[in-house]
Coordinates of C-alpha atoms and ligand atoms in Angstrom, one line a residue:
Chain A
M20 CA 56.4 120.9 92.4
T21 CA 57.9 117.2 92.0
F22 CA 55.8 114.8 91.5
L23 CA 57.7 111.6 92.9
T24 CA 60.4 112.4 94.9
I25 CA 62.5 108.6 96.6
E26 CA 64.5 110.4 99.7
H27 CA 67.5 108.9 101.4
L28 CA 66.7 105.1 100.1
E29 CA 68.5 102.3 101.3
K30 CA 68.6 98.1 100.4
S31 CA 69.8 95.9 102.2
F32 CA 69.5 92.1 101.2
G33 CA 71.5 90.6 104.8
P34 CA 75.0 92.1 105.1
N35 CA 74.4 93.2 101.0
R36 CA 74.2 97.4 101.1
V37 CA 72.6 96.9 97.7
V38 CA 71.2 100.7 97.5
K39 CA 72.6 103.7 99.4
D40 CA 70.6 106.9 99.6
F41 CA 69.2 107.2 96.9
N42 CA 67.8 110.6 95.7
L43 CA 65.8 111.1 93.1
S44 CA 63.0 113.9 92.5
V45 CA 61.2 113.2 89.1
E46 CA 58.6 115.6 87.1
K47 CA 55.2 115.4 86.1
G48 CA 55.7 113.6 83.0
E49 CA 59.5 113.0 82.5
F50 CA 60.8 110.2 81.3
V51 CA 64.3 108.9 83.8
S52 CA 66.0 106.4 83.2
L53 CA 68.3 104.8 85.8
L54 CA 71.4 103.7 84.1
G55 CA 74.2 101.1 84.8
P56 CA 76.2 97.9 85.0
S57 CA 74.6 94.8 85.7
G58 CA 74.2 94.5 90.0
C59 CA 74.1 98.1 90.2
G60 CA 71.1 98.1 91.9
K61 CA 68.8 99.7 89.3
T62 CA 66.0 96.8 89.4
T63 CA 65.9 96.7 93.0
V64 CA 65.5 100.8 93.3
L65 CA 62.1 100.6 90.7
R66 CA 60.9 97.4 92.8
M67 CA 60.6 99.8 95.8
V68 CA 58.5 102.2 94.0
A69 CA 56.4 99.6 92.7
G70 CA 56.0 98.2 96.3
F71 CA 57.6 94.6 95.7
E72 CA 60.6 95.3 98.0
A73 CA 60.8 96.9 101.3
P74 CA 63.0 99.7 101.8
S75 CA 65.6 99.3 104.8
A76 CA 64.9 103.1 105.0
G77 CA 64.2 106.0 102.9
R78 CA 60.7 107.6 102.0
I79 CA 59.4 107.5 98.5
A80 CA 56.2 110.1 97.8
I81 CA 54.4 110.3 94.5
D82 CA 51.9 113.3 94.0
G83 CA 53.1 114.5 97.6
A84 CA 51.8 110.7 99.8
D85 CA 54.3 108.5 101.3
V86 CA 53.7 105.3 99.7
V87 CA 56.5 103.1 101.2
R88 CA 53.6 101.1 103.9
L89 CA 51.1 101.0 101.2
R90 CA 51.3 97.3 99.1
P91 CA 52.3 97.2 95.0
N92 CA 48.3 96.6 94.5
Q93 CA 47.3 100.6 95.9
R94 CA 50.0 101.9 94.4
N95 CA 48.1 102.9 91.3
I96 CA 51.5 101.7 89.4
G97 CA 51.9 100.3 86.1
M98 CA 55.0 98.2 85.8
V99 CA 56.9 96.6 82.3
F100 CA 59.1 93.9 83.0
Q101 CA 62.0 92.3 80.7
A102 CA 60.0 89.0 80.5
Y103 CA 56.6 90.4 79.2
A104 CA 54.8 88.5 81.9
L105 CA 51.2 89.0 80.3
F106 CA 49.4 85.9 81.8
P107 CA 49.1 83.7 79.3
N108 CA 45.4 82.3 79.7
L109 CA 44.1 85.5 78.9
T110 CA 43.5 86.7 75.3
V111 CA 45.6 90.3 74.5
A112 CA 42.3 92.0 75.1
Q113 CA 41.7 90.3 78.9
N114 CA 44.8 91.4 79.0
V115 CA 44.7 94.9 78.6
G116 CA 41.4 95.1 80.2
F117 CA 42.5 93.2 83.4
G118 CA 43.4 96.0 85.6
L119 CA 40.3 97.8 84.8
K120 CA 38.5 94.7 85.6
V121 CA 40.5 94.0 88.8
K122 CA 38.8 98.0 89.6
G123 CA 35.7 96.7 88.6
T124 CA 34.9 99.0 85.7
P125 CA 31.5 98.2 83.7
R126 CA 32.0 95.6 80.9
A127 CA 31.5 98.9 77.9
E128 CA 34.2 100.6 80.1
I129 CA 36.5 98.5 79.4
A130 CA 36.1 97.3 76.2
A131 CA 36.0 101.5 75.2
R132 CA 39.7 101.7 76.9
V133 CA 40.9 98.3 75.8
A134 CA 40.4 99.2 72.0
E135 CA 42.0 102.8 72.8
M136 CA 44.9 100.9 74.2
L137 CA 45.6 98.7 71.0
A138 CA 45.1 101.3 68.7
L139 CA 47.7 103.8 70.8
I140 CA 50.1 100.7 70.4
G141 CA 49.6 100.0 67.4
L142 CA 48.3 96.3 67.2
P143 CA 43.9 97.2 66.8
D144 CA 43.3 94.2 65.6
L145 CA 45.2 91.5 67.7
G146 CA 42.7 91.6 70.8
G147 CA 41.3 87.8 70.3
R148 CA 44.6 86.4 70.3
Y149 CA 46.2 84.8 72.9
P150 CA 50.2 85.8 74.1
F151 CA 52.1 83.2 72.5
Q152 CA 50.0 83.7 69.0
L153 CA 52.9 87.2 69.5
S154 CA 55.7 88.3 68.2
G155 CA 58.1 89.2 71.3
G156 CA 57.7 93.2 70.1
Q157 CA 54.0 92.8 70.2
Q158 CA 54.0 90.7 73.5
Q159 CA 56.1 93.8 75.0
R160 CA 53.4 96.7 74.0
V161 CA 50.5 94.3 75.1
A162 CA 52.5 94.6 78.1
L163 CA 53.0 98.5 77.9
A164 CA 49.3 98.3 77.1
R165 CA 48.5 96.7 79.9
A166 CA 49.9 98.8 82.4
L167 CA 48.9 101.9 80.8
A168 CA 45.1 100.8 80.4
P169 CA 44.4 101.3 84.6
K170 CA 45.8 105.5 83.9
P171 CA 48.6 104.6 86.3
Q172 CA 50.6 107.5 88.3
V173 CA 54.0 106.4 87.6
L174 CA 55.2 103.8 84.8
L175 CA 57.7 101.2 85.3
L176 CA 59.7 99.6 83.1
D177 CA 62.6 97.2 83.9
E178 CA 64.7 96.7 80.3
P179 CA 61.6 96.3 78.4
L180 CA 63.6 95.7 75.4
S181 CA 66.7 93.4 76.3
A182 CA 64.7 90.4 75.6
L183 CA 64.2 91.8 71.4
D184 CA 66.6 91.7 69.1
A185 CA 68.3 94.6 68.0
K186 CA 66.3 95.8 65.0
V187 CA 62.9 95.8 67.3
R188 CA 65.2 97.2 69.8
V189 CA 64.7 100.6 68.3
S190 CA 62.3 101.1 66.7
L191 CA 60.1 99.5 70.2
R192 CA 62.2 102.7 72.3
N193 CA 60.7 105.1 69.6
E194 CA 57.5 103.8 69.7
I195 CA 57.3 103.8 74.1
R196 CA 59.0 107.1 73.9
A197 CA 56.1 108.7 72.0
I198 CA 53.8 107.3 73.7
Q199 CA 54.9 107.9 77.0
R200 CA 55.2 112.2 75.5
E201 CA 51.3 111.5 74.0
L202 CA 50.5 110.7 77.7
G203 CA 52.0 112.7 79.5
I204 CA 53.3 109.9 81.6
T205 CA 55.3 110.2 84.6
T206 CA 58.1 107.4 83.8
I207 CA 61.3 105.7 85.0
F208 CA 63.2 103.2 82.3
V209 CA 65.5 100.8 83.4
T210 CA 68.6 100.0 81.7
H211 CA 72.4 99.0 81.0
D212 CA 72.3 100.3 77.8
Q213 CA 73.4 103.7 77.5
E214 CA 72.7 104.7 73.9
E215 CA 68.7 103.8 74.8
A216 CA 69.5 106.0 77.3
L217 CA 70.5 108.5 76.2
S218 CA 68.2 108.5 73.4
M219 CA 65.2 108.6 75.3
S220 CA 65.5 109.8 78.3
D221 CA 64.7 114.2 79.3
R222 CA 67.2 112.8 82.5
V223 CA 69.5 109.9 83.0
V224 CA 70.6 109.2 86.8
V225 CA 73.4 107.3 86.7
M226 CA 74.1 104.3 89.2
H227 CA 77.5 102.9 90.4
Q228 CA 77.7 100.0 93.1
G229 CA 74.1 101.4 94.9
V230 CA 74.8 105.0 94.4
A231 CA 73.1 107.2 91.9
D232 CA 76.4 109.0 90.9
Q233 CA 75.0 111.5 88.3
V234 CA 71.3 112.9 87.4
G235 CA 71.5 114.7 84.6
T236 CA 70.2 115.7 81.1
P237 CA 71.6 113.3 78.5
F238 CA 73.7 116.0 77.1
E239 CA 75.1 117.2 80.6
I240 CA 76.0 113.4 81.2
Y241 CA 77.4 112.7 78.6
N242 CA 79.5 115.4 78.7
Q243 CA 80.0 116.8 81.9
P244 CA 80.2 113.2 83.2
A245 CA 80.4 114.1 87.2
T246 CA 82.4 111.0 87.9
R247 CA 84.8 109.0 86.5
F248 CA 83.0 105.9 86.4
V249 CA 80.3 108.8 85.0
A250 CA 82.5 109.1 82.3
N251 CA 83.8 105.5 81.6
F252 CA 80.8 104.0 81.7
V253 CA 79.0 106.4 79.1
G254 CA 80.2 106.8 75.8
T255 CA 84.1 106.2 75.0
L256 CA 86.8 108.6 76.4
N257 CA 90.5 109.2 76.0
I258 CA 92.4 109.1 79.6
L259 CA 95.4 111.5 79.6
E260 CA 97.0 111.7 83.1
A261 CA 98.4 115.2 83.5
E262 CA 100.7 117.5 85.5
V263 CA 99.5 120.2 87.2
I264 CA 101.8 123.4 86.3
D265 CA 99.6 126.1 87.6
P266 CA 97.1 125.5 89.1
S267 CA 94.9 129.0 89.1
L268 CA 95.5 129.1 85.5
G269 CA 94.6 125.4 84.9
H270 CA 97.9 124.7 82.7
V271 CA 98.9 121.5 82.5
R272 CA 101.4 118.9 81.5
L273 CA 100.6 116.4 79.0
P274 CA 101.6 113.2 76.8
G275 CA 102.3 114.8 73.6
G276 CA 102.2 118.1 75.0
Q277 CA 100.6 120.9 76.7
A278 CA 96.8 122.5 77.6
R279 CA 95.7 125.7 78.9
L280 CA 92.0 124.5 80.4
G281 CA 91.9 127.9 82.2
R282 CA 89.6 126.6 85.2
P283 CA 91.1 126.5 88.5
L284 CA 93.0 122.9 88.6
P285 CA 93.8 120.7 92.0
T286 CA 98.1 120.9 92.6
G287 CA 99.7 117.8 91.2
R288 CA 98.2 115.4 89.1
V289 CA 95.1 115.5 87.4
T290 CA 93.4 112.5 85.0
L291 CA 91.6 114.4 82.2
A292 CA 89.8 112.9 79.7
A293 CA 88.6 114.0 75.5
R294 CA 86.2 112.5 73.4
P295 CA 86.9 110.9 70.4
E296 CA 85.0 113.3 68.9
M297 CA 86.8 116.0 70.0
V298 CA 90.0 114.9 68.3
K299 CA 91.1 115.7 64.7
L300 CA 94.4 115.9 62.5
G301 CA 96.3 119.1 62.8
A302 CA 96.2 121.5 65.0
E303 CA 94.5 124.9 62.6
G304 CA 91.4 126.1 64.3
R305 CA 92.3 123.9 68.2
D306 CA 94.0 126.2 70.6
T307 CA 95.5 122.3 71.7
A308 CA 98.1 120.7 69.3
L309 CA 99.3 116.6 71.0
Q310 CA 102.4 115.5 69.2
G311 CA 101.9 111.8 68.4
R312 CA 103.2 109.3 65.9
I313 CA 100.1 106.8 64.4
T314 CA 100.1 103.4 65.1
E315 CA 96.5 102.1 63.5
V316 CA 94.1 103.4 61.0
D317 CA 91.5 101.5 60.6
F318 CA 89.3 102.2 57.2
L319 CA 85.5 101.4 57.8
G320 CA 83.7 103.4 54.9
S321 CA 82.7 106.7 55.6
V322 CA 84.9 106.9 58.8
I323 CA 88.3 105.7 60.0
R324 CA 89.6 105.2 63.1
I325 CA 92.5 106.1 64.1
R326 CA 95.0 105.0 67.0
A327 CA 98.2 107.7 68.5
D328 CA 101.1 106.9 70.8
L329 CA 101.4 109.9 72.6
G330 CA 103.8 108.8 74.4
G331 CA 102.9 107.6 77.8
A332 CA 98.8 107.5 76.8
V333 CA 96.7 106.1 73.7
L334 CA 94.7 108.7 71.9
A335 CA 91.8 107.0 69.6
F336 CA 89.7 109.6 67.5
D337 CA 87.7 109.0 64.0
T338 CA 87.7 111.6 61.2
F339 CA 85.6 111.2 58.1
N340 CA 86.5 110.1 54.6
T341 CA 87.0 112.6 51.9
S342 CA 88.2 111.5 48.8
H343 CA 91.0 113.9 48.1
A344 CA 92.3 113.9 52.4
R345 CA 94.5 110.4 51.8
P346 CA 94.4 109.0 55.5
P347 CA 97.6 109.0 57.8
R348 CA 99.8 106.1 57.7
V349 CA 100.8 103.8 60.6
G350 CA 103.7 105.1 61.7
E351 CA 103.7 108.9 61.2
T352 CA 104.0 111.7 63.1
V353 CA 101.4 114.2 64.0
Q354 CA 100.1 117.3 65.6
L355 CA 96.8 116.2 66.6
G356 CA 94.3 119.4 67.8
L357 CA 91.8 119.6 70.3
N358 CA 90.0 122.4 72.4
A359 CA 91.0 122.4 75.8
A360 CA 87.2 123.6 77.4
D361 CA 86.8 120.4 75.9
L362 CA 89.1 118.8 78.0
L363 CA 87.5 116.5 81.0
V364 CA 88.4 117.1 84.6
L365 CA 88.1 113.2 85.9
Q366 CA 87.2 112.9 90.1
D367 CA 86.8 109.3 91.1
Chain B
M17 CA 65.6 40.6 64.7
K18 CA 65.9 42.9 67.3
K19 CA 62.8 44.4 66.0
L20 CA 60.3 41.1 66.3
L21 CA 62.8 41.2 69.9
A22 CA 60.8 44.2 70.3
W23 CA 57.2 43.3 69.1
A24 CA 57.5 40.3 71.1
I25 CA 57.9 42.2 74.5
L26 CA 55.4 45.0 73.6
L27 CA 53.1 42.2 73.0
L28 CA 54.1 40.3 76.1
G29 CA 53.4 43.9 78.1
I30 CA 50.0 43.9 76.2
T31 CA 48.9 41.0 77.1
Y32 CA 50.0 41.1 81.0
F33 CA 47.1 44.2 80.9
I34 CA 44.7 43.3 78.7
L35 CA 43.7 39.5 79.7
P36 CA 42.9 40.2 83.0
L37 CA 40.9 42.6 82.2
V38 CA 39.1 40.7 78.9
G39 CA 39.0 37.2 81.8
M40 CA 36.8 39.6 84.5
T41 CA 35.0 41.6 81.4
E42 CA 34.5 37.7 80.2
F43 CA 33.0 36.6 83.2
S44 CA 30.9 39.3 84.4
L45 CA 28.9 38.9 81.2
S46 CA 28.7 35.1 81.9
M47 CA 25.8 35.3 84.3
R48 CA 23.5 33.5 82.3
R49 CA 24.4 29.5 81.1
G50 CA 25.4 29.6 78.1
V51 CA 25.1 33.1 76.3
Y52 CA 26.6 36.4 77.0
S53 CA 24.4 38.4 78.7
L54 CA 24.3 41.6 81.0
D55 CA 22.2 40.1 83.6
A56 CA 25.6 40.6 86.6
Y57 CA 25.0 44.4 85.4
R58 CA 21.1 44.6 85.6
A59 CA 21.4 43.1 88.7
V60 CA 24.0 45.8 89.8
L61 CA 22.1 48.1 88.6
A62 CA 19.0 47.7 90.1
D63 CA 20.6 47.1 93.7
P64 CA 19.2 50.3 95.3
R65 CA 23.2 50.4 97.8
F66 CA 24.7 50.7 94.8
H67 CA 22.9 53.7 94.3
Q68 CA 23.5 54.8 97.6
T69 CA 26.8 54.2 98.0
F70 CA 27.7 55.1 94.4
G71 CA 26.4 58.6 95.1
Y72 CA 27.4 59.1 98.4
S73 CA 31.7 58.3 97.2
V74 CA 30.7 61.0 94.2
I75 CA 29.7 63.4 96.3
M76 CA 32.9 62.9 98.9
A77 CA 34.9 62.8 95.3
L78 CA 34.1 65.7 94.4
L79 CA 33.7 67.5 98.2
T80 CA 37.7 66.5 98.2
I81 CA 38.1 67.7 95.0
V82 CA 36.9 71.1 95.9
F83 CA 38.6 70.4 99.7
G84 CA 42.0 69.2 97.9
V85 CA 42.5 72.2 95.6
L86 CA 40.9 75.1 98.6
L87 CA 44.5 73.6 100.5
V88 CA 46.9 72.3 97.6
V89 CA 46.5 75.6 95.1
P90 CA 47.2 78.5 97.7
T91 CA 50.0 76.2 99.5
A92 CA 52.1 74.9 96.5
F93 CA 52.2 78.9 95.0
W94 CA 52.9 80.7 98.5
V95 CA 55.7 78.2 98.9
Q96 CA 56.6 78.4 95.5
L97 CA 56.5 82.6 96.1
K98 CA 57.4 83.2 99.0
M99 CA 59.5 80.1 100.2
P100 CA 61.5 77.8 97.9
H101 CA 63.9 76.8 100.6
L102 CA 61.0 75.3 102.6
R103 CA 59.7 73.4 99.4
P104 CA 61.9 69.9 99.7
V105 CA 59.7 70.3 103.4
V106 CA 56.6 70.1 102.1
E107 CA 57.5 68.0 99.6
F108 CA 58.2 65.3 102.2
V109 CA 54.9 66.2 104.3
T110 CA 52.8 65.8 101.2
L111 CA 54.3 61.7 100.5
L112 CA 54.0 61.1 103.7
P113 CA 49.8 59.1 103.1
L114 CA 51.9 57.2 100.7
V115 CA 54.5 55.4 103.5
I116 CA 52.0 56.1 106.3
P117 CA 48.8 53.1 105.9
A118 CA 45.5 54.3 105.7
I119 CA 44.9 52.1 108.4
V120 CA 47.4 53.6 110.8
I121 CA 45.6 57.2 109.8
V122 CA 42.6 56.2 110.2
F123 CA 43.1 54.9 113.9
G124 CA 45.4 58.3 114.4
Y125 CA 41.8 59.9 113.5
I126 CA 39.8 58.3 115.4
R127 CA 41.6 58.2 118.7
L128 CA 42.1 62.3 118.6
Y129 CA 38.5 62.6 117.2
N130 CA 36.2 60.5 119.2
T131 CA 33.5 61.7 120.9
S132 CA 35.1 61.7 125.0
S133 CA 37.9 64.1 123.1
W134 CA 38.1 68.0 122.4
L135 CA 36.7 68.1 119.3
P136 CA 34.3 64.8 119.0
L137 CA 33.9 64.9 115.6
T138 CA 32.6 61.2 115.4
G139 CA 29.7 62.2 117.2
T140 CA 27.8 62.7 114.8
T141 CA 27.3 61.9 111.2
F142 CA 28.1 65.2 109.9
G143 CA 31.5 65.2 111.2
T144 CA 32.7 61.4 110.5
N145 CA 32.2 62.7 106.8
L146 CA 33.9 65.5 107.7
L147 CA 36.6 63.4 109.1
L148 CA 36.1 61.1 106.4
M149 CA 37.0 63.5 103.5
L150 CA 39.8 65.4 105.3
G151 CA 41.1 61.5 105.6
Y152 CA 40.5 61.2 101.9
A153 CA 42.0 64.6 100.5
T154 CA 45.1 63.6 102.9
L155 CA 45.2 59.8 100.7
S156 CA 45.7 62.3 97.7
L157 CA 48.0 65.1 99.2
P158 CA 50.5 63.1 97.4
Y159 CA 48.8 62.9 93.8
M160 CA 47.7 66.4 94.4
Y161 CA 50.2 68.5 95.1
R162 CA 52.6 66.5 93.3
A163 CA 50.3 67.6 90.3
V164 CA 49.9 71.6 91.3
D165 CA 53.4 72.0 91.9
T166 CA 53.9 70.7 88.5
G167 CA 52.1 73.0 86.6
L168 CA 53.2 75.9 89.0
R169 CA 57.2 75.0 87.2
T170 CA 55.8 76.0 83.8
I171 CA 54.8 79.3 84.7
D172 CA 56.6 82.3 86.2
V173 CA 54.6 82.6 89.0
A174 CA 56.7 85.7 91.0
T175 CA 56.7 87.8 87.9
L176 CA 52.7 86.9 87.4
T177 CA 51.9 87.7 90.3
E178 CA 53.6 91.2 90.3
A179 CA 52.3 91.6 86.9
A180 CA 48.9 91.6 88.3
Q181 CA 49.8 93.2 92.1
S182 CA 50.7 96.6 90.3
L183 CA 47.5 96.0 88.4
G184 CA 45.6 96.2 91.3
A185 CA 44.8 92.6 92.1
G186 CA 44.8 91.1 95.9
W187 CA 46.2 87.2 96.4
T188 CA 42.1 86.3 95.8
T189 CA 42.2 87.4 92.6
I190 CA 45.7 86.5 91.4
L191 CA 45.1 83.2 92.8
A192 CA 41.7 82.8 91.0
R193 CA 42.2 85.0 87.7
V194 CA 45.9 84.7 87.1
I195 CA 47.1 81.4 88.7
L196 CA 44.8 78.9 89.0
P197 CA 43.9 78.5 85.3
N198 CA 47.1 78.5 84.6
V199 CA 47.5 75.2 86.3
L200 CA 44.4 74.0 85.9
V201 CA 45.4 71.6 83.3
A202 CA 47.9 70.0 86.4
V203 CA 44.7 70.6 88.6
L204 CA 41.9 67.6 87.1
S205 CA 44.7 65.5 86.7
G206 CA 45.2 65.6 89.8
A207 CA 41.2 66.2 90.5
F208 CA 40.8 63.1 88.2
V209 CA 43.2 61.1 90.8
T210 CA 41.5 61.9 93.7
F211 CA 38.3 60.9 92.1
A212 CA 40.3 57.5 91.2
I213 CA 41.2 57.2 94.4
V214 CA 37.9 58.0 96.3
M215 CA 35.9 55.7 94.5
G216 CA 37.9 53.1 95.1
E217 CA 39.0 53.6 99.0
F218 CA 37.6 51.1 101.4
T219 CA 40.2 51.4 104.6
M220 CA 39.0 54.6 105.8
A221 CA 34.7 54.7 105.1
A222 CA 34.7 51.3 106.6
L223 CA 36.6 51.7 109.7
L224 CA 34.5 55.2 110.4
N225 CA 31.5 53.1 108.7
R226 CA 30.3 55.4 106.3
P227 CA 28.1 54.1 103.3
A228 CA 30.6 54.5 100.2
F229 CA 31.3 52.4 97.4
G230 CA 34.6 50.9 98.5
P231 CA 32.3 48.8 101.1
Y232 CA 29.9 48.0 99.2
L233 CA 32.0 47.2 96.8
Q234 CA 34.0 44.4 99.3
L235 CA 30.2 42.9 100.3
M236 CA 29.9 42.2 96.7
G237 CA 32.6 40.6 96.6
A238 CA 32.4 38.3 99.6
N239 CA 29.1 37.3 99.1
K240 CA 28.6 37.4 95.0
A241 CA 30.0 35.6 92.5
Y242 CA 29.4 37.4 89.1
E243 CA 28.1 40.7 90.5
P244 CA 31.5 42.1 91.9
F245 CA 33.1 41.5 88.1
A246 CA 30.4 43.6 86.7
L247 CA 30.7 46.1 89.4
A248 CA 35.0 46.2 89.1
V249 CA 34.6 46.8 85.1
I250 CA 32.1 49.6 85.6
A251 CA 34.9 51.6 88.1
F252 CA 37.7 50.5 85.5
V253 CA 35.6 52.1 83.0
I254 CA 35.4 55.3 85.2
T255 CA 38.8 55.3 85.7
W256 CA 39.7 55.0 82.1
A257 CA 36.8 58.2 81.4
C258 CA 38.7 59.9 84.1
M259 CA 42.2 59.1 82.1
G260 CA 40.1 60.3 78.8
L261 CA 38.9 63.4 80.1
I262 CA 42.6 65.0 81.4
Q263 CA 43.5 64.2 78.4
L264 CA 40.5 66.3 76.4
V265 CA 41.2 69.2 79.2
T266 CA 44.9 69.2 78.1
R267 CA 43.8 69.1 74.3
F268 CA 41.2 71.8 74.6
S269 CA 42.8 74.3 76.8
K270 CA 43.6 76.9 74.2
H271 CA 46.9 78.7 75.4
T272 CA 49.0 75.4 77.0
K273 CA 51.3 76.4 74.3
A274 CA 52.5 79.0 76.3
A275 CA 53.6 76.9 79.0
R276 CA 56.7 76.2 78.5
Ligands
ATP428 N1 66.4 89.4 96.7 C1 67.8 89.7 97.0 N2 68.4 88.8 97.4 C2 69.2 89.0 97.6 N3 69.9 89.9 96.8 C3 69.8 90.3 95.7 C4 67.9 90.0 95.8 N4 67.7 91.2 94.9 C5 69.1 91.4 94.3 N5 70.4 91.5 94.9 C6 71.4 91.8 95.1 O1 71.3 93.3 95.0 C7 71.9 93.5 93.6 C8 71.9 94.7 92.5 O2 70.5 94.0 92.2 P1 69.8 94.1 91.2 O3 69.2 93.4 90.5 O4 69.3 95.1 91.5 O5 70.3 94.7 89.8 P2 70.3 95.5 88.6 O6 71.3 95.9 88.2 O7 69.5 95.4 88.3 O8 71.3 94.3 87.5 P3 70.7 93.5 86.2 O9 71.5 95.0 85.1 O10 71.8 92.6 86.0 O11 69.0 93.9 86.2 C9 72.9 92.3 93.0 O12 73.9 92.4 93.6 C10 71.7 91.4 93.2 O13 72.3 89.7 93.8
MG429 MG1 68.0 94.6 86.9

């Protein structure tokens, strides 16, 4: 049975439909990311789960119980904000203990839980400090501990890493994931950073203009994008417009050559896409060869980034640098190899 | 040359403020012919009416502050959180007491709450005291509201509120444990201004016929020579003590650096 269920969720601000028929089922202990560009409605979905916004329509259930009518302070949900939002007048320990104190937990129990939480986030000695005496990363970890201390049923994180610098961001994301695994807490994580979403999540929801375009594991999202938007938003892609020669056999003509996809295709034209890492220089060992002229060679050290003109489309790909193979030169005509099975057929 | 001019202007300013104070203090000490003495102060402090009126006004001031805080903090919080578009309207309303003379307000009160009205507050001592306290709260509203509103702007009210809510806090807890402590410095500065206003207020107390410090000051001023100046110095010291307390509170609040 799913633990958190969101069904047909809708939200409009005046005439503006911000979330449209959003559906999601999250298993207990699962880590799900909402990924999408700015303004696609990620925060709005999260705020409806937390109870800060009332849905225009739809159902949200946690552990079988409908929570839509509950106020935020009745939902038992932990929330971490992009801006940390620690209480500036309270020490770290008081911040972490806030939720328990509100519940009327005995003092000794609060102290024990606070110590446990501070150890969990790796800041056991900072309980007496005030928020302004902490770095951004430390503040966000305290915010995480504060959200987790009252043992919420669901943890919601709204771009918790966006305000941090790159190095802290990467280490903290690993830490958050480790803590989440250890506690087995059901988590929804909002981000517009695809790397964050792919690396942290059990499943990713790619959102686009208020709609969940695709829900799947990071592997599925990356390798089998369901829509053109998902394919474009996650990772880089080479787009190849192709003409279908034989719909039943999946035989197409595309810039620089032909390919046999071996799956049925619609008649007419289709849009195909190839991830840069699926393309290689030279066609040996690959079932599809495309002819192109090298237009750009960027030597980046371990990797050489190459762009080739296929006559109507540009194919970008990377090859590893090896000391014995010389890189291609600009203007050279080359064979580019790939497997037809790796070509994605994009729908709108 | 420029520097000299600056110093001259500064000196002029200081003289402008200090000289009357010095004169006043000097005069208050001159009750005994030929030598400085505290006789005037002794006379004032020995007067039982001084104790009565002073005590009455202090209590009224404290009640006014409590009432003002309970009225203004939730209001300013709510306006900031839920209806920021109404802020100019609320601000305008809170500024009205600066425009409408106290005498107009108190006559309005007397008309509205006299013994033959729907709510005869002036009929009892308690009712009149209540009315006076509400009047004081109105007079201090512009300062209190400004102070609290400014304090609220230095913290992220919306996010802190949501954080507290998600941790299970209701509105009372949020106001008492999150909002109030974070605007405490602002609230206190509003409170000290309120204190100073109530201690010196004359019109309302006199027209409602309550034994407050303001009317007593006025009475002394009309009838005595040296004592009023001693009283003025005392009132002045109280005001300055309030100012000093504001500074002290600001200094000692540990977390104010967090507020940007
Ligand atoms: N309270 C509100 N009133 C009116 N419109 C709103 C409100 N909150 C959000 N919106 C609109 O809803 C849309 C989605 O907003 P939302 O904050 O959910 O986006 P997001 O995906 O979280 O974006 P970001 O990555 O920038 O945080 C935006 O177009 C925004 O302008
Ligand atoms: Mg957002």
